[in-house]
Short mmCIF file of C-alpha atoms and ligand atoms in Angstrom, two decimals:
data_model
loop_
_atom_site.label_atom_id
_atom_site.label_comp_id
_atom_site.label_asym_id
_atom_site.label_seq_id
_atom_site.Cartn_x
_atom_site.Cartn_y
_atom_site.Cartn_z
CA UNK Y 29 161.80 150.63 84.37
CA UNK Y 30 159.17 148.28 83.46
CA UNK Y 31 155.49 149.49 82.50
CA UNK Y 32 153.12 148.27 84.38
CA UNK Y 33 149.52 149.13 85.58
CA UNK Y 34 148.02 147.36 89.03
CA UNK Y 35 144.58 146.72 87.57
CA UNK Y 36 141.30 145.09 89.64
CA UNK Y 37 138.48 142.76 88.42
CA UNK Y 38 135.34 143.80 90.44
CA UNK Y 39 132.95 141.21 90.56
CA UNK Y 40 129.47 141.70 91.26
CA UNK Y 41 127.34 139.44 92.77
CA UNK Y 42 123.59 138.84 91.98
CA UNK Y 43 121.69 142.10 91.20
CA UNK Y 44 117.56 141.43 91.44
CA UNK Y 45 115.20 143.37 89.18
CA UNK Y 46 113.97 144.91 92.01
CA UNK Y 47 117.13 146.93 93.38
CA UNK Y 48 117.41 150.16 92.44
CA UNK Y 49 120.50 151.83 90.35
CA UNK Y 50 121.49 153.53 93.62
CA UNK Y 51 121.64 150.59 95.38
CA UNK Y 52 123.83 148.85 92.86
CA UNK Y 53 126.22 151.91 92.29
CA UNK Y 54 126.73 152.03 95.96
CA UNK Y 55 128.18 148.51 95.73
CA UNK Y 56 129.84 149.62 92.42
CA UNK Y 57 131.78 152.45 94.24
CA UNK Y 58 132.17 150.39 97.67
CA UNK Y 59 134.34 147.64 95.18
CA UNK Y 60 135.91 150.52 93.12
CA UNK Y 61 137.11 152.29 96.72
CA UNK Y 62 138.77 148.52 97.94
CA UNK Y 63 140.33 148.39 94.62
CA UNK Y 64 141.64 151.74 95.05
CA UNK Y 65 142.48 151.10 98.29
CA UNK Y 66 144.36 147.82 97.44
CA UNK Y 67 146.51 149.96 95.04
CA UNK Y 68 144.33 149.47 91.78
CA UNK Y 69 144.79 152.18 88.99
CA UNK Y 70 142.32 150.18 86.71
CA UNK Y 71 139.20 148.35 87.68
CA UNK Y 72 137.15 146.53 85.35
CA UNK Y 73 133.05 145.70 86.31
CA UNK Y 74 131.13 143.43 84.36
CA UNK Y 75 129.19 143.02 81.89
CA UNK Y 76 125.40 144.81 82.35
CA UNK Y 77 126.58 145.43 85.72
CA UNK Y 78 123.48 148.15 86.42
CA UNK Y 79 121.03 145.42 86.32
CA UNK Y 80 119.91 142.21 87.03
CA UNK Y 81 120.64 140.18 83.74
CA UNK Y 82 117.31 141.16 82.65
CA UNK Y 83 117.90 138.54 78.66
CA UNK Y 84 116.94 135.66 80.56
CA UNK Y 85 113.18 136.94 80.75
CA UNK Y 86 110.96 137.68 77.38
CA UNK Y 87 109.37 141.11 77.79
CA UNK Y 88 107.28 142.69 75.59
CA UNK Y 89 106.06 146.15 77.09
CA UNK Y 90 108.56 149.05 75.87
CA UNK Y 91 108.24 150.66 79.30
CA UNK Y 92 109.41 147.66 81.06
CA UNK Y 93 111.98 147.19 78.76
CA UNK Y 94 113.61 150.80 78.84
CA UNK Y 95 113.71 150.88 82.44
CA UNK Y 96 116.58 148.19 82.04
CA UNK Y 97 118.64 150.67 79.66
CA UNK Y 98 120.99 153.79 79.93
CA UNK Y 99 120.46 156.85 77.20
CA UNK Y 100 123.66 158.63 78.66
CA UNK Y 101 126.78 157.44 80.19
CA UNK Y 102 127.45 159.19 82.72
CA UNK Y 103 123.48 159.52 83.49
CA UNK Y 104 122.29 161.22 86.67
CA UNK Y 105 122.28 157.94 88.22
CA UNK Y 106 125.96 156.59 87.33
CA UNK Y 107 127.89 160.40 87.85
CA UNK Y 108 128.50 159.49 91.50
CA UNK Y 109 130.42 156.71 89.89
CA UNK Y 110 132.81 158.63 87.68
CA UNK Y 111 133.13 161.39 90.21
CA UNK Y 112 134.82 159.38 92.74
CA UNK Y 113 137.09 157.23 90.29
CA UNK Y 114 137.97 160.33 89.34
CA UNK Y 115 138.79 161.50 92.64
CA UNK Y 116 140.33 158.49 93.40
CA UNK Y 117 142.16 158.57 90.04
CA UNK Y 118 141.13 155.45 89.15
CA UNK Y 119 140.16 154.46 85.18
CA UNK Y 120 137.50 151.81 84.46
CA UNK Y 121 135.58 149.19 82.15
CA UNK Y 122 131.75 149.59 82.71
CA UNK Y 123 129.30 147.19 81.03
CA UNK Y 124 125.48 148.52 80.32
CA UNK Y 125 122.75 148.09 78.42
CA UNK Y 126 122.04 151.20 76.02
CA UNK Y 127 119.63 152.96 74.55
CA UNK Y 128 121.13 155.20 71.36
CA UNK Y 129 119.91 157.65 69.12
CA UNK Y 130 121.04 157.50 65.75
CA UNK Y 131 120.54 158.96 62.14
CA UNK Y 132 116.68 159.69 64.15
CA UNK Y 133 116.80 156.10 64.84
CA UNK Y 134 116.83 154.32 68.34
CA UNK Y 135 119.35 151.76 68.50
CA UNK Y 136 119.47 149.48 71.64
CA UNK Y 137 123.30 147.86 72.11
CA UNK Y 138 125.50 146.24 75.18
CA UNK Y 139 128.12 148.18 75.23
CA UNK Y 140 130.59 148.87 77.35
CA UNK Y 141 132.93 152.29 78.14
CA UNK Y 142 136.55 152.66 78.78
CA UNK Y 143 136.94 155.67 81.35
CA UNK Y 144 140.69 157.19 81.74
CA UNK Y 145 142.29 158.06 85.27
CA UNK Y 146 141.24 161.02 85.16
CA UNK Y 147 137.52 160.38 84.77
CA UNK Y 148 137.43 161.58 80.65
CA UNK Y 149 136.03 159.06 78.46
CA UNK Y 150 138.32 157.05 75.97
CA UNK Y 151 136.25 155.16 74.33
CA UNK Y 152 133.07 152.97 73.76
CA UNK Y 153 132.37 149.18 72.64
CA UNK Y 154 129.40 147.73 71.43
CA UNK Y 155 129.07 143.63 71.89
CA UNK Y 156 129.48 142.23 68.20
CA UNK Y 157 128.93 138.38 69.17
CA UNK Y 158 125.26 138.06 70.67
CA UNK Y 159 124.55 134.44 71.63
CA UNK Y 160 121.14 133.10 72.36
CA UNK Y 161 117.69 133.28 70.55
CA UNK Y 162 115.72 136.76 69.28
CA UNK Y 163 112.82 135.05 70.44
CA UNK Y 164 111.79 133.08 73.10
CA UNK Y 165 112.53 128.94 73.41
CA UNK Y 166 109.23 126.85 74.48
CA UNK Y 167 111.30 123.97 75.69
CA UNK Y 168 113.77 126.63 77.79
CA UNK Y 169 113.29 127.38 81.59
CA UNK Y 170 115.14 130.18 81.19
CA UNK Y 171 115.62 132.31 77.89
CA UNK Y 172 118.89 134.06 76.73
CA UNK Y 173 117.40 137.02 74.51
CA UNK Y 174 120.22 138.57 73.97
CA UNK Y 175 119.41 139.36 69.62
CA UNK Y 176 116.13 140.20 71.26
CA UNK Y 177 117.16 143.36 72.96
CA UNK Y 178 120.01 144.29 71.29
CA UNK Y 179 121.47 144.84 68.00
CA UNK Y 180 125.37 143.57 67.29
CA UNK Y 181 127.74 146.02 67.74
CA UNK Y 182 128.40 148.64 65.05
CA UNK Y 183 131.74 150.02 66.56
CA UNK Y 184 134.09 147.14 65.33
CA UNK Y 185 136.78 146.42 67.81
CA UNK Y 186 138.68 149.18 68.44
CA UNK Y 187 141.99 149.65 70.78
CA UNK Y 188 143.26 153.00 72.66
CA UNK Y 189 146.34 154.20 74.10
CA UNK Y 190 146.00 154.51 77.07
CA UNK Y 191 146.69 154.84 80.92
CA UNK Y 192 150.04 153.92 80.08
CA UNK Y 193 148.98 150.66 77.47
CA UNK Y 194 147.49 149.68 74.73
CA UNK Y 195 144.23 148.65 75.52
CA UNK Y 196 141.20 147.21 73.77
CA UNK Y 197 137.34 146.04 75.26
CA UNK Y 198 135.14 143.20 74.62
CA UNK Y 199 131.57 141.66 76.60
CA UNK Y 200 130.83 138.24 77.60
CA UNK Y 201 130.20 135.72 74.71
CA UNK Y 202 132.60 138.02 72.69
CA UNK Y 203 135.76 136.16 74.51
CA UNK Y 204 134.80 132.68 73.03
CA UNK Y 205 135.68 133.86 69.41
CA UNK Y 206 139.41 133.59 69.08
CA UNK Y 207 139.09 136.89 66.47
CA UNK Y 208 138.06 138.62 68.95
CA UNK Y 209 141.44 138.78 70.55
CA UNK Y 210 143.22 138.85 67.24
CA UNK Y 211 141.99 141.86 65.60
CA UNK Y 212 142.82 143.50 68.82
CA UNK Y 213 145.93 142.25 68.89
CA UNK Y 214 146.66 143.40 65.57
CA UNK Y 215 145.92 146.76 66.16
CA UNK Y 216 148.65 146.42 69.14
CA UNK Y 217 146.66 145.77 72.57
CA UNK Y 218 148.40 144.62 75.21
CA UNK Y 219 145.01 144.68 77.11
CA UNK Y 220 141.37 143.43 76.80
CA UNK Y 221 139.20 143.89 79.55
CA UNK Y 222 135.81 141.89 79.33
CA UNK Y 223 132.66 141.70 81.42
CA UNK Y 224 130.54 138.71 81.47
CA UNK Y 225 127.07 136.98 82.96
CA UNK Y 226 127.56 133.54 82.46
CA UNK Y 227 124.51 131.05 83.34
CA UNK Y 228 125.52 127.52 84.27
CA UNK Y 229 122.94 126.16 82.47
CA UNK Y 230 122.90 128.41 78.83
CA UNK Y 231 122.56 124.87 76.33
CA UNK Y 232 120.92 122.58 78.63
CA UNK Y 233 122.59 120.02 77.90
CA UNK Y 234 124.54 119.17 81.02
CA UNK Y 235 127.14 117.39 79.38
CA UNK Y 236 128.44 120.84 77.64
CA UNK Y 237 126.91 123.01 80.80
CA UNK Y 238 128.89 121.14 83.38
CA UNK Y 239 132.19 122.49 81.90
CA UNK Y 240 130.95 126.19 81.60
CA UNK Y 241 133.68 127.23 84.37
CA UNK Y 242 136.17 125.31 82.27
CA UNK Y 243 135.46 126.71 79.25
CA UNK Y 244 135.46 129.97 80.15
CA UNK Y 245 139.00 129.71 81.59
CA UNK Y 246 140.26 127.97 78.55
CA UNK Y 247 138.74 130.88 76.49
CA UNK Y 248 140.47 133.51 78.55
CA UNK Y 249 143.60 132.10 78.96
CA UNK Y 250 143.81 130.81 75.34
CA UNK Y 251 143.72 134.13 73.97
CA UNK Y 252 145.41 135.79 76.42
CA UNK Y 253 148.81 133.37 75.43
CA UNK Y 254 147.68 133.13 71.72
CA UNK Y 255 147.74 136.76 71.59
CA UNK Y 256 150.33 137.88 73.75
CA UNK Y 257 147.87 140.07 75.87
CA UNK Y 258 146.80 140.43 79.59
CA UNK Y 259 143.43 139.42 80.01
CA UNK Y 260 141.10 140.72 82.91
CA UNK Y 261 137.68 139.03 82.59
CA UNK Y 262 135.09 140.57 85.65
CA UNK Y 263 132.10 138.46 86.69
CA UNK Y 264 128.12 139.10 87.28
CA UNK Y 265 128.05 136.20 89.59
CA UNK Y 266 126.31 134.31 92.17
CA UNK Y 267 122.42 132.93 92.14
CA UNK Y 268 120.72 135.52 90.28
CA UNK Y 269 116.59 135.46 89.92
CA UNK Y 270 117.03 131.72 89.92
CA UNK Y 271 120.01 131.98 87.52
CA UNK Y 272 123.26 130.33 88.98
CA UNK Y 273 125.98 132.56 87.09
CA UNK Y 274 129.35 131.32 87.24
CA UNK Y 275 131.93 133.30 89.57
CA UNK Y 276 135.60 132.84 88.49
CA UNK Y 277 136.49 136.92 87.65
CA UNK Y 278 140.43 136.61 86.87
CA UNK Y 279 143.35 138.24 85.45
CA UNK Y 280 145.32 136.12 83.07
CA UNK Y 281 148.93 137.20 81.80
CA UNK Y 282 150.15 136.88 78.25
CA UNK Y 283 151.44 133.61 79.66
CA UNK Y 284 148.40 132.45 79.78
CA UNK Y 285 148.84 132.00 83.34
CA UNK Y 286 145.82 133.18 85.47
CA UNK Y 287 147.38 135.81 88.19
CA UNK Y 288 144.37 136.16 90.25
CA UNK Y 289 141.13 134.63 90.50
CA UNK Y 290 138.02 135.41 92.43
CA UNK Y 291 137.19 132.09 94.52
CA UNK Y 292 133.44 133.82 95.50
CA UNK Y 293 130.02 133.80 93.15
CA UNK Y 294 129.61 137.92 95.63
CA UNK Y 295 131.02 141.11 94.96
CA UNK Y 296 134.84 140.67 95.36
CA UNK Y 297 137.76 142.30 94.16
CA UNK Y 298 141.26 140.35 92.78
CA UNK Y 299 143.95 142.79 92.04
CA UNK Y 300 147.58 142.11 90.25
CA UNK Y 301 150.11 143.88 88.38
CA UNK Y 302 149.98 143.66 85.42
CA UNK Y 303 153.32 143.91 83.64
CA UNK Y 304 152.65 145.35 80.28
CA UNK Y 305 156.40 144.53 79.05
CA UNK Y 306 155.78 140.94 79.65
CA UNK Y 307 153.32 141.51 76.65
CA UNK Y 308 155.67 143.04 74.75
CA UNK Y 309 158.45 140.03 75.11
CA UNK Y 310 155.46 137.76 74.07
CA UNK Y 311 154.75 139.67 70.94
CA UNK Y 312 158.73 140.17 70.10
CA UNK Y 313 159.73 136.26 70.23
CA UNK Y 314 156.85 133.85 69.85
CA UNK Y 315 154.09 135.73 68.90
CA UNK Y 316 155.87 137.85 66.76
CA UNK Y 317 152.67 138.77 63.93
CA UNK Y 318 154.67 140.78 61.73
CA UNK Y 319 157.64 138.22 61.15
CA UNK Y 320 155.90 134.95 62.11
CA UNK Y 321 152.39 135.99 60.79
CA UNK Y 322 152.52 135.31 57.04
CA UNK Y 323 148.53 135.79 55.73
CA UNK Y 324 149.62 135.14 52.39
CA UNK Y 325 150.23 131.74 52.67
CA UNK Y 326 146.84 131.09 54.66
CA UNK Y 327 145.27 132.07 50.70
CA UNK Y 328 144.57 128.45 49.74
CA UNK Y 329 142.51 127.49 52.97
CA UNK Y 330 140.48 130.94 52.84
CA UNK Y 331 140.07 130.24 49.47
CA UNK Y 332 138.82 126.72 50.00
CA UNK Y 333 135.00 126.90 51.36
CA UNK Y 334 135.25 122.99 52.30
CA UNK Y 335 137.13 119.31 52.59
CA UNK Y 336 139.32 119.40 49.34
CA UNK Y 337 137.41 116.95 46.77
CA UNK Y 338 139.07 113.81 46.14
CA UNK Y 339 141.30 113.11 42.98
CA UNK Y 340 139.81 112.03 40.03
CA UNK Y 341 140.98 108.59 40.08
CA UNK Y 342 139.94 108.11 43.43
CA UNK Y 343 137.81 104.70 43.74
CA UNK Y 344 134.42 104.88 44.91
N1 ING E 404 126.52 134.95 78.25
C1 ING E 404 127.10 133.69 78.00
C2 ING E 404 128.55 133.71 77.57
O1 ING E 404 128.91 133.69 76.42
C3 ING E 404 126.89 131.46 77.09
C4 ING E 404 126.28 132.85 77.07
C5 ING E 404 126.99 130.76 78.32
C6 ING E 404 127.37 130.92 75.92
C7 ING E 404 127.56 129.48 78.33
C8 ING E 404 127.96 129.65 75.92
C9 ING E 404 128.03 128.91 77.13
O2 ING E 404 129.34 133.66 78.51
C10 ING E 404 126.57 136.10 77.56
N2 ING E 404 125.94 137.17 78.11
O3 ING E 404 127.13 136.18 76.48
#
């Protein structure tokens, strides 16, 4: 009997700063109810997937910046949400931006929570990689303020069991850092689920921005294979406040073969089966860390904090 769990990526299309969290969690729960209905046991939103992708605007009032946060997840406004996954028996990945209180301290993160089938809470992640500026960029159109409004993560990157798997979390610019995937996969996940807003245009330079659909793929299906995991990466797309983020929401096996892909920049749901022993046969033969891993012998290049210097003798 093979393990398997039929998961869903939910993508999201544009959310404007003016719609309201009711509005948005009634398109949350419209895409969690086709998922369901589709067969989905897991469904995985994006990344910030409240709001509008509110980095990509430098504001400086506090008031106008809270409004864009959560200080409890579930809140009054996202309960519905759990309440009928929970009914439906269906787990989830939701990205947010939040607003924590710690040591008498308020910490702002985006973070993201893993919710179980039967609506309890398994875990939290906070993103760790933050790209873009902590101030704004004169010669930018659009800014990316991401180490403006939040701090990196402080959770590390834990895994869970459960729902069946092993399964681990990461947000957005997170899934371009191969270690992201490793120390996951050394802890034993045989899923990461990511959410992601991904503008077209991040570097301006076109040269790298006209392959940010490519490289997105290649970093999702790269460390899917590389780390013998499935891989299901959920969208904010579509033409957001002027923002044209990328679409492509897909499920990648540890193959590194993408499964389902989302072929809209709107709120649309892919859905596959995701065969959690096909992980497993991964991580036995090729990928095997224990036996194939050996750390010890990679000493000499952590050790070495540049090109090796040339011999004495060399000549100039
Ligand atoms: N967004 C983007 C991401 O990593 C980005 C930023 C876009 C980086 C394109 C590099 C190239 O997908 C977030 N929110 O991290």
């Amino acid at each position: 009997m093979t393990r398997s769990i039929i998961t869903a990526a939910a993508q999201v299309g544009p959310i404007a700063r003016a719609d309201s969290r009711a509005q948005v969690v009634d398109r949350l729960i419209a895409l969690l109810r086709e998922a369901h209905a589709r067969g989905a046991e897991l469904v995985v939103f994006p990344e910030l997937t409240l709001t509008t992708f509110f980095p990509r605007w430098h504001m400086t009032d506090p008031t106008e910046i809270s409004a864009f946060f959560e200080t409890a997840m579930p809140g009054p406004q996202t309960q519905r949400l759990f309440d009928v996954a929970r009914d439906l028996r269906v787990g989830f990945y939701l990205g947010y931006a939040e607003l924590a209180e710690e040591d008498g301290l308020q910490h702002r993160f985006n973070t993201s929570v893993l919710v179980d089938r039967a609506g309890k809470m398994v875990g939290k992640y906070r993103k760790i990689h933050l790209p873009g500026y902590d101030a704004p960029q004169p010669e930018r159109t659009s800014q990316h303020l991401e180490k403006y409004y939040f701090e990196p993560g402080n959770l590390g990157f834990p895994v869970w069991r459960t729902m069946g798997a092993v399964m681990g979390m990461c947000i957005c610019n997170d899934r371009r850092w191969p270690e992201t995937y490793r120390v996951m996969a050394l802890q034993g996940a045989e899923m990461i689920l990511v959410g992601y807003n991904t503008p077209d245009d991040h570097t301006g330079n076109f040269d790298f921005d006209s392959l940010t659909g490519f490289h997105n793929q290649l970093s999702l299906q790269a460390g899917a294979y590389q780390n013998s995991a499935w891989v299901v990466a959920t969208a904010k797309a579509g033409l957001e406040e002027g923002s044209r983020l990328i679409g492509q929401s897909m499920i990648v096996a540890p193959s590194g073969q993408v499964v389902a892909m989302a072929t809209s920049t709107s709120d649309e749901v892919v859905v596959a089966r995701c065969d959690l022993d096909m992980a497993a046969l991964y991580r036995r033969t090729i990928f095997d860390l224990a036996r194939h891993r050996e750390p010890q012998h990679y000493g000499l290049i952590v050790e070495r904090k540049g090109p090796v210097p040339p011999p004495e003798d060399a000549q100039p």
